PDB file of C-alpha atoms in Angstrom:
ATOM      1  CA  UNK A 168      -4.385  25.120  20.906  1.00 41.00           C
ATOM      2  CA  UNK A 169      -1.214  23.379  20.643  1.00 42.00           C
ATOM      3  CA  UNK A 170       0.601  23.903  17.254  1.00 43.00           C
ATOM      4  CA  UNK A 171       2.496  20.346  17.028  1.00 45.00           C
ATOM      5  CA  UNK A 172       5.493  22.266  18.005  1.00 43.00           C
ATOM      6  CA  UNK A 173       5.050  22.740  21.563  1.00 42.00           C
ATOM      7  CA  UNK A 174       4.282  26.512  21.010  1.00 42.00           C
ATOM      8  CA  UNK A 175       0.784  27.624  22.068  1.00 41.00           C
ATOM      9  CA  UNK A 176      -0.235  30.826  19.935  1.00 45.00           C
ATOM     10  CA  UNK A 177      -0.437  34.492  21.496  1.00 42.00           C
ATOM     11  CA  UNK A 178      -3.828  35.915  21.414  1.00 42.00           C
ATOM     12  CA  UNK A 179      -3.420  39.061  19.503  1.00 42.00           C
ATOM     13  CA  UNK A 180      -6.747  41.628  18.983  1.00 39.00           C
ATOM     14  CA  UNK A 181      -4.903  43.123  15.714  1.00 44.00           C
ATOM     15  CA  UNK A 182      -2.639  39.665  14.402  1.00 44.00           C
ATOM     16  CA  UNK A 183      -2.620  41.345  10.996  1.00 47.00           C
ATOM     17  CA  UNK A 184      -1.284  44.813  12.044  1.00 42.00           C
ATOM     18  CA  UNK A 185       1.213  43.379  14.241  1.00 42.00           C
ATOM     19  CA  UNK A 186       2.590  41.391  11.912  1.00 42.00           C
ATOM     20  CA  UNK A 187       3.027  44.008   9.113  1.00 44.00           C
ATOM     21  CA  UNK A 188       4.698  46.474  11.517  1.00 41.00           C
ATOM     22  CA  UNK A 189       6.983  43.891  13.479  1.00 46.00           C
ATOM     23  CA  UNK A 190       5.928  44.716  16.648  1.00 55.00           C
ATOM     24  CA  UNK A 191       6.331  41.651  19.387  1.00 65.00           C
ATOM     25  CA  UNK A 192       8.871  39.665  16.557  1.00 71.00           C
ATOM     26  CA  UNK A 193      12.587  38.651  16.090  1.00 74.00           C
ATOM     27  CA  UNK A 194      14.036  40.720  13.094  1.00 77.00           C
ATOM     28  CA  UNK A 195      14.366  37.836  11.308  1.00 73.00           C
ATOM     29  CA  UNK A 196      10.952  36.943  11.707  1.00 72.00           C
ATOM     30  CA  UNK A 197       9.712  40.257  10.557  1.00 74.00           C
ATOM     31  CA  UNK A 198      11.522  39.984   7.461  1.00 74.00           C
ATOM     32  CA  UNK A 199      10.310  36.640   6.375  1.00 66.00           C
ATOM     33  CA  UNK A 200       6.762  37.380   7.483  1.00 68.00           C
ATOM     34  CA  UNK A 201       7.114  41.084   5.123  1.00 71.00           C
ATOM     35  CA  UNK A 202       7.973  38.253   2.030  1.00 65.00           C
ATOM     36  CA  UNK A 203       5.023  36.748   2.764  1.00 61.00           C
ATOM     37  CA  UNK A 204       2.838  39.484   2.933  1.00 62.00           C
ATOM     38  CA  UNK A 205       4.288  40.277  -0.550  1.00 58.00           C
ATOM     39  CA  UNK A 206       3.712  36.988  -1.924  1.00 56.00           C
ATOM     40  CA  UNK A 207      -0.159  37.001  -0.495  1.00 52.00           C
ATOM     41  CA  UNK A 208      -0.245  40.838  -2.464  1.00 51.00           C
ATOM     42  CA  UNK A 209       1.422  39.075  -5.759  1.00 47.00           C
ATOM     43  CA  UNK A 210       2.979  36.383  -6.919  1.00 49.00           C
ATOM     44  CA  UNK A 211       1.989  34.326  -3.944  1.00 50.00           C
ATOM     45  CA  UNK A 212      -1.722  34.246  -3.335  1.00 50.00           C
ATOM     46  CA  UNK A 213      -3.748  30.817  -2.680  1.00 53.00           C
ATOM     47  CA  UNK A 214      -5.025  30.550  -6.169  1.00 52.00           C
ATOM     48  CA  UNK A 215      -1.384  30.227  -7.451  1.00 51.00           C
ATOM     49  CA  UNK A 216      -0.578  27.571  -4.616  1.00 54.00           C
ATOM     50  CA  UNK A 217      -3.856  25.653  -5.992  1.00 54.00           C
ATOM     51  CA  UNK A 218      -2.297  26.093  -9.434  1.00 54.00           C
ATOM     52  CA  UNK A 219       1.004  24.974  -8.048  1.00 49.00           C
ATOM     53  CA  UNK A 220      -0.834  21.908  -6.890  1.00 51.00           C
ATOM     54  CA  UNK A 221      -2.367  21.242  -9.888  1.00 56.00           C
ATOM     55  CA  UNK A 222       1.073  20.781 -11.410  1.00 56.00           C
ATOM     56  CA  UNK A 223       3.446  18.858  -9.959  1.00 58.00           C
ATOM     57  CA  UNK A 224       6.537  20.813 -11.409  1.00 49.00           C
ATOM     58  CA  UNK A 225       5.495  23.471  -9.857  1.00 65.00           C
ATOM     59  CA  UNK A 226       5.091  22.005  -6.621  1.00 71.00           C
ATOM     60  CA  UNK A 227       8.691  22.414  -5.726  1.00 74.00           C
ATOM     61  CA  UNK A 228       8.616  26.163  -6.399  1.00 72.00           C
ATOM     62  CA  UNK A 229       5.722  26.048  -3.240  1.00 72.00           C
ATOM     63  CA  UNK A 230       8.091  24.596  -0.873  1.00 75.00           C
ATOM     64  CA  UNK A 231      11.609  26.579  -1.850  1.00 77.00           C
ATOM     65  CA  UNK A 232       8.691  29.497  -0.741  1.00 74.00           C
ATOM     66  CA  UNK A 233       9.129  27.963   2.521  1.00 81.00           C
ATOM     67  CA  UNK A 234      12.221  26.853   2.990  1.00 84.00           C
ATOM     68  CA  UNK A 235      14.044  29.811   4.230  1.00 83.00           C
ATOM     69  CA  UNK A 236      11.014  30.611   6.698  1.00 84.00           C
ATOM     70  CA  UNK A 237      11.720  26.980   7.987  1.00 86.00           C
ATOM     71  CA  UNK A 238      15.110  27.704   8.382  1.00 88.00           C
ATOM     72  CA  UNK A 239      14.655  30.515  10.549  1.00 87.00           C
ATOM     73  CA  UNK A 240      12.368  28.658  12.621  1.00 88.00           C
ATOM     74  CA  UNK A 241      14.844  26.022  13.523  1.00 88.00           C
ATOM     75  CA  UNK A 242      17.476  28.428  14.428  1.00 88.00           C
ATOM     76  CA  UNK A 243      14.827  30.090  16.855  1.00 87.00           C
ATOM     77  CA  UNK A 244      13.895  26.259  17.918  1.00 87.00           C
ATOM     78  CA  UNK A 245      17.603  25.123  18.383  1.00 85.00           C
ATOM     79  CA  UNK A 246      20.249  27.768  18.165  1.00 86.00           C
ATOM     80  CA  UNK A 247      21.874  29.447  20.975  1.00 86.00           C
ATOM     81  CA  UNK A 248      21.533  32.626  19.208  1.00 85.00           C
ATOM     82  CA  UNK A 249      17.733  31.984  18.543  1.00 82.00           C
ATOM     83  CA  UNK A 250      16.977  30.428  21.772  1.00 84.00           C
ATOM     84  CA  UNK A 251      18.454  33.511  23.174  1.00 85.00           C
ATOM     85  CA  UNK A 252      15.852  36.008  20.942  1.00 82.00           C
ATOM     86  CA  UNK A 253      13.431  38.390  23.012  1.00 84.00           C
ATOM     87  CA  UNK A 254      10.358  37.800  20.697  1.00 86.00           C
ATOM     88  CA  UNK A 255      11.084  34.127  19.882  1.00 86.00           C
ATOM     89  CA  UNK A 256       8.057  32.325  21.080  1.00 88.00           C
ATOM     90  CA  UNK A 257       5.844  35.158  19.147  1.00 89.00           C
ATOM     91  CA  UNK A 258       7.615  34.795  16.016  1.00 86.00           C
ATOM     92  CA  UNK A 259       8.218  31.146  15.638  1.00 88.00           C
ATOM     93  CA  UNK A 260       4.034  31.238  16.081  1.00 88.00           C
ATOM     94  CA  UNK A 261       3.459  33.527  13.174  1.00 88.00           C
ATOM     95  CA  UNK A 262       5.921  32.006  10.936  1.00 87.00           C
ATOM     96  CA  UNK A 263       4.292  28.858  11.957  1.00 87.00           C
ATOM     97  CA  UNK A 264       0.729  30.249  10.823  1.00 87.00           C
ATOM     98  CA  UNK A 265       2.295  31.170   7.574  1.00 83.00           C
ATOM     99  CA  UNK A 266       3.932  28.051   6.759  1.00 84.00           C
ATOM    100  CA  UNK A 267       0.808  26.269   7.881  1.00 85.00           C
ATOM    101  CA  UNK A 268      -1.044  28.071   5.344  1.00 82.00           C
ATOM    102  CA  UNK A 269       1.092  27.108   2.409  1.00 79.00           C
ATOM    103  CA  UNK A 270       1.118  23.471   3.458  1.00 81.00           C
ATOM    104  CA  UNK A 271      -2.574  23.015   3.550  1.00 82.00           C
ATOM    105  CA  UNK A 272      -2.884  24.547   0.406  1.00 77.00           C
ATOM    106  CA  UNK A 273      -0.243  22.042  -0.834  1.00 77.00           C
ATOM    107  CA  UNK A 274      -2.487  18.996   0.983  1.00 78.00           C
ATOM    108  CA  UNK A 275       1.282  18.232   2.875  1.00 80.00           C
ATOM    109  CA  UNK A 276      -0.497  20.069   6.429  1.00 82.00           C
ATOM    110  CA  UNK A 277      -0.509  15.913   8.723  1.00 80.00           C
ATOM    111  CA  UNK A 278      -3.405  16.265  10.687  1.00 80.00           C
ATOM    112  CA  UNK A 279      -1.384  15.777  13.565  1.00 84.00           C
ATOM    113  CA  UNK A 280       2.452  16.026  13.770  1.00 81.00           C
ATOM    114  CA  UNK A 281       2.588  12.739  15.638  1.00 87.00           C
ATOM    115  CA  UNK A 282       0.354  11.251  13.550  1.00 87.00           C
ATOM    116  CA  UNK A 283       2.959  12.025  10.368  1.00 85.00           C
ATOM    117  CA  UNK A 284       5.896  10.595  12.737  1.00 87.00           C
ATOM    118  CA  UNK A 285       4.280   7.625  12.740  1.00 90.00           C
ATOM    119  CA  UNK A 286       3.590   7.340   9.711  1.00 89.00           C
ATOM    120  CA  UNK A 287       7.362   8.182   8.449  1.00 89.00           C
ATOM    121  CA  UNK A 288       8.354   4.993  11.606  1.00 92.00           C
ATOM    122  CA  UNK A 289       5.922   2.958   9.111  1.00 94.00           C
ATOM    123  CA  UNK A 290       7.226   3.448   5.928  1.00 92.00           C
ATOM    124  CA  UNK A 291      11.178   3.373   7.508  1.00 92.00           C
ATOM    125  CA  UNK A 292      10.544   0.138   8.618  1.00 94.00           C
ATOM    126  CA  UNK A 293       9.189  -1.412   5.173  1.00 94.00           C
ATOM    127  CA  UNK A 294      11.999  -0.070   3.527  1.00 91.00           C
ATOM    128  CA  UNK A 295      14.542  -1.499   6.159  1.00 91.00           C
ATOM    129  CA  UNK A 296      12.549  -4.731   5.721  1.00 93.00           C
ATOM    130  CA  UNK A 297      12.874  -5.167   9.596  1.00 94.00           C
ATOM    131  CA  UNK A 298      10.120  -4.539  12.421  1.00 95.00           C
ATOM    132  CA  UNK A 299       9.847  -2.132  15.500  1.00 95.00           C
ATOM    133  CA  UNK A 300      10.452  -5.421  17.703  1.00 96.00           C
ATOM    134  CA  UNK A 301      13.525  -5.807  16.541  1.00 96.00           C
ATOM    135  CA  UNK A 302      14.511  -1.726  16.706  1.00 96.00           C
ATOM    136  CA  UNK A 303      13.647  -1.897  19.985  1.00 96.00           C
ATOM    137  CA  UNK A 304      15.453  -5.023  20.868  1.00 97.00           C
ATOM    138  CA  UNK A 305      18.522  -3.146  19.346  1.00 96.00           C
ATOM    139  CA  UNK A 306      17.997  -0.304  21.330  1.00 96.00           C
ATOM    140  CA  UNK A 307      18.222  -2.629  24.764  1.00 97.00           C
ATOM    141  CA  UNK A 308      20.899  -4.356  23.281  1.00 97.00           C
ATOM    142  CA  UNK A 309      22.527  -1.180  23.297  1.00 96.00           C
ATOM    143  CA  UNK A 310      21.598   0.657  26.501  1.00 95.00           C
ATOM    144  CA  UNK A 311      23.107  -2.694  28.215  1.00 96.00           C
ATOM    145  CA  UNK A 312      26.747  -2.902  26.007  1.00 96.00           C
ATOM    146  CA  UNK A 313      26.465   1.123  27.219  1.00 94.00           C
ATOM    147  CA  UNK A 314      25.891  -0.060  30.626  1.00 95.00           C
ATOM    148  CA  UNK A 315      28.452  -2.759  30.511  1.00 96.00           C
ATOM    149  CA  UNK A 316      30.892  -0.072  29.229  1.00 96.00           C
ATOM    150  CA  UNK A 317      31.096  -2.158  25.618  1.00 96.00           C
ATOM    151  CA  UNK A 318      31.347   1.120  23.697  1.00 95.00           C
ATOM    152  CA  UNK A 319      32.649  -0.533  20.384  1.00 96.00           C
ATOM    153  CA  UNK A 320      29.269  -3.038  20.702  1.00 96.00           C
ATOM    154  CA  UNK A 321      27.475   0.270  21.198  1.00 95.00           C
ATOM    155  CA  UNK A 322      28.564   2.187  18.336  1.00 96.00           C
ATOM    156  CA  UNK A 323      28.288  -1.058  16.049  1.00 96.00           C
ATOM    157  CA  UNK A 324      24.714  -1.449  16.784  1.00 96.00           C
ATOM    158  CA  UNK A 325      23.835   2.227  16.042  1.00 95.00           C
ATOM    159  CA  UNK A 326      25.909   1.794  12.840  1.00 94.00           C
ATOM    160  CA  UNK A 327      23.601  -1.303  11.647  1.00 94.00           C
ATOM    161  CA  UNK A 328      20.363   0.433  12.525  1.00 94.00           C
ATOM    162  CA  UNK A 329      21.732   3.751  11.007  1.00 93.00           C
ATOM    163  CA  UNK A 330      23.188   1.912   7.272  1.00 93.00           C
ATOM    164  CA  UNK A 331      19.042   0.792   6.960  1.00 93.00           C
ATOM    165  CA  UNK A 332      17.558   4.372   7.592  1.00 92.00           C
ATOM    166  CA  UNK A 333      17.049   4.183  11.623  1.00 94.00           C
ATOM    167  CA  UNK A 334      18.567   6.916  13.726  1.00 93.00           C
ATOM    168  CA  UNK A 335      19.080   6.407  17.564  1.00 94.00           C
ATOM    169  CA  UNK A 336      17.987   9.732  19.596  1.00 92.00           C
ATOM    170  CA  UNK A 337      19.934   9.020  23.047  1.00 92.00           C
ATOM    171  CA  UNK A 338      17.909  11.551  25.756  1.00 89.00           C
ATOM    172  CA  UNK A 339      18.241  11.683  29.808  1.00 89.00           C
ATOM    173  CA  UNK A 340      15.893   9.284  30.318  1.00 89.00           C
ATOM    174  CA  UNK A 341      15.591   6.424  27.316  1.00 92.00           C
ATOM    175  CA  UNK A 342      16.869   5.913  23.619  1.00 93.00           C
ATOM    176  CA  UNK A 343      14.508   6.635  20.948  1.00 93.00           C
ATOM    177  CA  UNK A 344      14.473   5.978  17.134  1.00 94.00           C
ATOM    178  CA  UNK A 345      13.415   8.059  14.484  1.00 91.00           C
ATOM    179  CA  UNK A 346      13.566   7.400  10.528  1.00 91.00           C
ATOM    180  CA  UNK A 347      16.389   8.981   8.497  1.00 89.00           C
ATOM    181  CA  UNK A 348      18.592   8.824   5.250  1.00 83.00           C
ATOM    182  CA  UNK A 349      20.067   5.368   5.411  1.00 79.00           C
ATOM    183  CA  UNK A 350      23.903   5.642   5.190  1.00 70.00           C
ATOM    184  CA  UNK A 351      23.949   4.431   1.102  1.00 67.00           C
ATOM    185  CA  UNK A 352      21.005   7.177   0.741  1.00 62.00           C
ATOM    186  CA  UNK A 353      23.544   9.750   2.125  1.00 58.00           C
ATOM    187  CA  UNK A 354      26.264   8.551  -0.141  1.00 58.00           C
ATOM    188  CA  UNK A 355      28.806   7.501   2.624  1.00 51.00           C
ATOM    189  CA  UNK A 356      30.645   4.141   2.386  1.00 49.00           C
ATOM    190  CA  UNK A 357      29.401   1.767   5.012  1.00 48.00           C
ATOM    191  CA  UNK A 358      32.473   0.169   6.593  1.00 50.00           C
ATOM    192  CA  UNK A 359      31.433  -4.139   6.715  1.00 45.00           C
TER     193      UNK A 359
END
């Protein structure tokens, strides 16, 4: 089964002892998974996440839970330091179960990851009060003032797209968009 991440999960007979001893795991990992394991024994179990839920200030104590555990997981996913980790595939997959866990308790768990993505493109759009025709006319736009070595046309179209909340994600083959912070939402002072 894939988990959304492009990880596949390692069989393991014994997951449970595994994890507790931090055998087959980054240090790292083993050190967030042990907080877990202490929040499941205390001040963590399900029935406080479902009491969490039930109140909304508490919801934000749920997720600082998980934030450091995240932030492990994209050094792992993106560092050079965590790309370069022995155990990194096996402990990005049991961080990834706990972190799962918490979310579904929460009712934040997508059903699929790019189901969610979508639905984030959706909602980015309304608020830039534009449509994906026109993103993706932008995006030509710019691939051909790239081509055409018209870097300053380049740069000013990313800089539109970016001030309403659209990011451009150049790769090897294409140009992409994803939703992000528009430029006022980050607090910087778009240049007109």
């Amino acid at each position: 089964m894939d988990s959304g991440w492009g990880i596949r999960p390692v069989p393991r007979e014994n997951s449970r002892d595994r994890n507790q001893l931090g055998h087959d795991l980054t240090a790292e990992a083993t050190t967030h998974l042990s907080k877990w394991a202490s929040f499941r024994r205390g001040k963590f179990r399900k029935s406080k996440c479902v009491s969490f839920r039930r109140d909304d200030l508490h919801t934000s104590v749920a997720l600082a839970a998980i934030s450091e555990t995240l932030k492990v997981m994209n050094d792992l996913l993106h560092t050079r330091k965590g790309k370069k980790q022995e155990k990194r595939l096996e402990s990005l997959s049991s961080l990834e179960e706990k972190i799962r866990v918490v979310l579904s308790v929460l009712g934040l768990l997508p059903s699929s990851y790019h189901e969610a993505l979508q639905q984030l493109r959706e909602k980015a759009l309304i608020r830039a009060s534009i449509t994906e025709e026109l993103v993706l006319q932008k995006i030509e736009e710019r691939t051909a003032a790239r081509k055409a070595k018209q870097y300053e046309k380049s740069d000013e179209i990313r800089r539109e797209l970016a001030a309403v909340g659209i990011a451009l994600m150049d790769g090897p083959e294409e140009t992409t968009w994803r939703p992000s912070l528009s430029l006022s939402e980050e607090g910087v002072v778009v240049k007109t």
